[in-house]
Amino acid sequence: MEQYFLRMQRNKEKKSMEKMGESNQCKRKLRVCVATCNRADYSKLAPIMSGIKSHPEDFELEVVVLGSHLIDDYGNTFRMIEQDDFDIGSKLHTIVRGEDEAAMVESVGLALVKLPDVIQRLKPDILVVHGDRFDALALATAAALMNIRILHLEGGEVSGTIDDSIRHAISKLAHYHACCTRMAEQHLIAMCEDHSRILLAGCPSYDKLLLSHHREDYMDIIKSWLDDKVQEGDYIVALQHPVTTNIQHSIKIYGLMLDALISFNKKTLILFPNIDAGSKEMVRVMRRKGIEQHPNFRAVKHIPFEQFIQLVSHAGCMIGNSSCGVREAGAFGTPVINLGTRQTGRETGENVLHVRDADTHNKIYHALELQFGKRYPCSKIYGDGNAVPRILKFLRSIDLDEPLQKTFCFPPVKDPISQDIDHILETQSALAVDLGGTNLRVAIVCMRGTIVKKYSQPNPKTFEARMELILKMCNDAMRDAVGLNCRILGVGVSTGGRVNPQDGVVLHSTKLIQEWSSVDLRTPISDALHLPVWVDNDGNCAALAERKFGHGKGVENFVTVITGTGIGGGIIHHNELVHGSTFCAAELGHIMVSLEGPECMCGSRGCIEAYASGMALQREAKKLHDEDLLKVEGMDMKLSEPITAAHLISAAKMGNSKADAVLTKAATALGVGIINILHIVNPSQVILSGVLASYYQAPVQHVISQRALFSVQNIKVVTSDLEEPALLGAASMVLDYATRRIY
């Protein structure tokens, strides 16, 4: 019986192997067309072409050459492809000479005219396109319209010029993506590309350059391109291309680079710029300065990639705006000076020093002094040398039977609201929430700062009850807003304590609001109301209220100080709210004005809040009352009435010297604290807000005039006119967003 089962198992395995063999015979080779347009993209495509060619059992390789490869002025670099033993299936002359914007457009048009015949003849299964050149855009457009699948290399990257737009346009046409960095992968996902069709491969050129980095004949290569006397690390490689969105600036900075290199007096290997608009003018600048005849310079149109890598890796410095500087050079730790804006947004290693703009060559010369001869740690941001095996595996996984039409992975969105006249005429408004120590308040606030309707309830003591009440009050307000013709744009929350406004989290609260630390306010409110939510400290909200609706409107630098139960505030500097590195900026109540002062609720001593807050004044009033020193003749005080700061102020006004001394000390402490603020951030205005503001305004102004440095003695202290700064500030976070201001 056992032998029977063994025989059956062997027969089953034999049949399975036969089926697999038949399947492999039926599976045809993937016909891959690689199109290369210039010397730069060939350095990335050549390793893939070699990989495809080395697996004839899986792939058929077709090579199409176009663009500047076929132009004599740019080195006729198609010969390099032939020397690498690749059969070129088609050569397309697609460049319209002129080197200006119109010539680039005409070149795209010419390529689109010629490409259909080639694509129909080759009938590829997939077209491999690299990068962000205008020639590549023509290739992707033609292939997409002719229902050819496209694999785009190096999509998702950012470089800050028209190349970005072209690169992203190609990504939208492409069916598959092989990107170089994690950030590029995330960008593609954010562009709604299907994650399953994105391969994080690394840069293919790294496969070759990491292998060929330590060539023994590198000195022979250096000497063949420069001269016999040049030493390793004692020369510069320069490569600058035009920026087509700002050609004149490109020409200017190119001339300054040449002036700096002439002054720096080191052997320099300089490559001609690419064929983009503006290159002709850059070559004229080079020739006017006599670079081709200068003994320190060697000007060349093309260098084979393997040799170019040796020259870059052993150079004392690389300068210009080539992507090679921010990508390949980092793998060797070669110092790089990146000029202008062409690579803005690229991920770079610490070896890159940026010179965005310059009016003279001095800044570039100084950068050369800083960078030349340094060595940095090797960076592998763009690859680990294994991109090609990953890409070949990815190509093998492509299912030619799946639908050709690509789909996009859009994030979920709410159903659109149809436009009608009622919707257009709605008043844009915000829900403002103020979490006070005693009361929880919600208001509907319109764009002009008018409080349309306000709600107030006692603030519950527990977290769960508090959140439940917030959501109930907000829902009530949302329902009322419909009848009031108010369109709610979002929710702003003002709360005491230290707040991380970026995440909408209360980090640490005041003692007045219990169970209110490490609380995520944004998520539950946003999830329940389906609205964006902003959260910030009540002092910061008061400053935002003044900036939008009060004395701070149109003032670039000012400070708001809240004088209420506690002391708080916010700082506006260059029209922006200052939060600080740990969101602790503008804790104005805890500026220390005495080393041995009264104890503060924060646990320290001598804080402004311990002298001048409503609680501090209430404490002193109770002391005087207990000693029977508070009440004066004519003062109306009921026995059952709790003692407050108002009694202290009333007693002082009626001639009580003890009460007056307490208030003078409090006003002096507040004034000294504000002087410290004036000396640190130097605002042009101080706004006092809160119930004690009107009392403190004159004494604080007097203290500043007597004790501050002369240059700040005339800074005005004004009293806020806003009745509800916390609610208005919370609303302003929402309304500033609605009007597209940055918060």
PDB file of C-alpha atoms in Angstrom, residues 562-565 614 645 649 689-696:
ATOM      1  CA  ILE A 562      -3.710  88.812  29.701  1.00  0.00           C
ATOM      2  CA  THR A 563      -4.361  90.048  33.223  1.00  0.00           C
ATOM      3  CA  GLY A 564      -7.070  87.880  34.741  1.00  0.00           C
ATOM      4  CA  THR A 565      -7.240  84.959  37.132  1.00  0.00           C
ATOM      5  CA  GLY A 614      -6.393  88.068  40.096  1.00  0.00           C
ATOM      6  CA  ALA A 645      -9.445  91.413  43.919  1.00  0.00           C
ATOM      7  CA  ILE A 649      -9.055  97.795  44.180  1.00  0.00           C
ATOM      8  CA  SER A 689      -6.235  92.296  27.993  1.00  0.00           C
ATOM      9  CA  GLY A 690      -8.442  90.826  30.725  1.00  0.00           C
ATOM     10  CA  VAL A 691     -10.455  92.110  33.679  1.00  0.00           C
ATOM     11  CA  LEU A 692      -7.505  93.927  35.313  1.00  0.00           C
ATOM     12  CA  ALA A 693      -6.207  95.553  32.117  1.00  0.00           C
ATOM     13  CA  SER A 694      -7.846  98.959  32.614  1.00  0.00           C
ATOM     14  CA  TYR A 695      -6.446  99.220  36.140  1.00  0.00           C
ATOM     15  CA  TYR A 696      -2.883  98.209  35.196  1.00  0.00           C
TER      16      TYR A 696
END
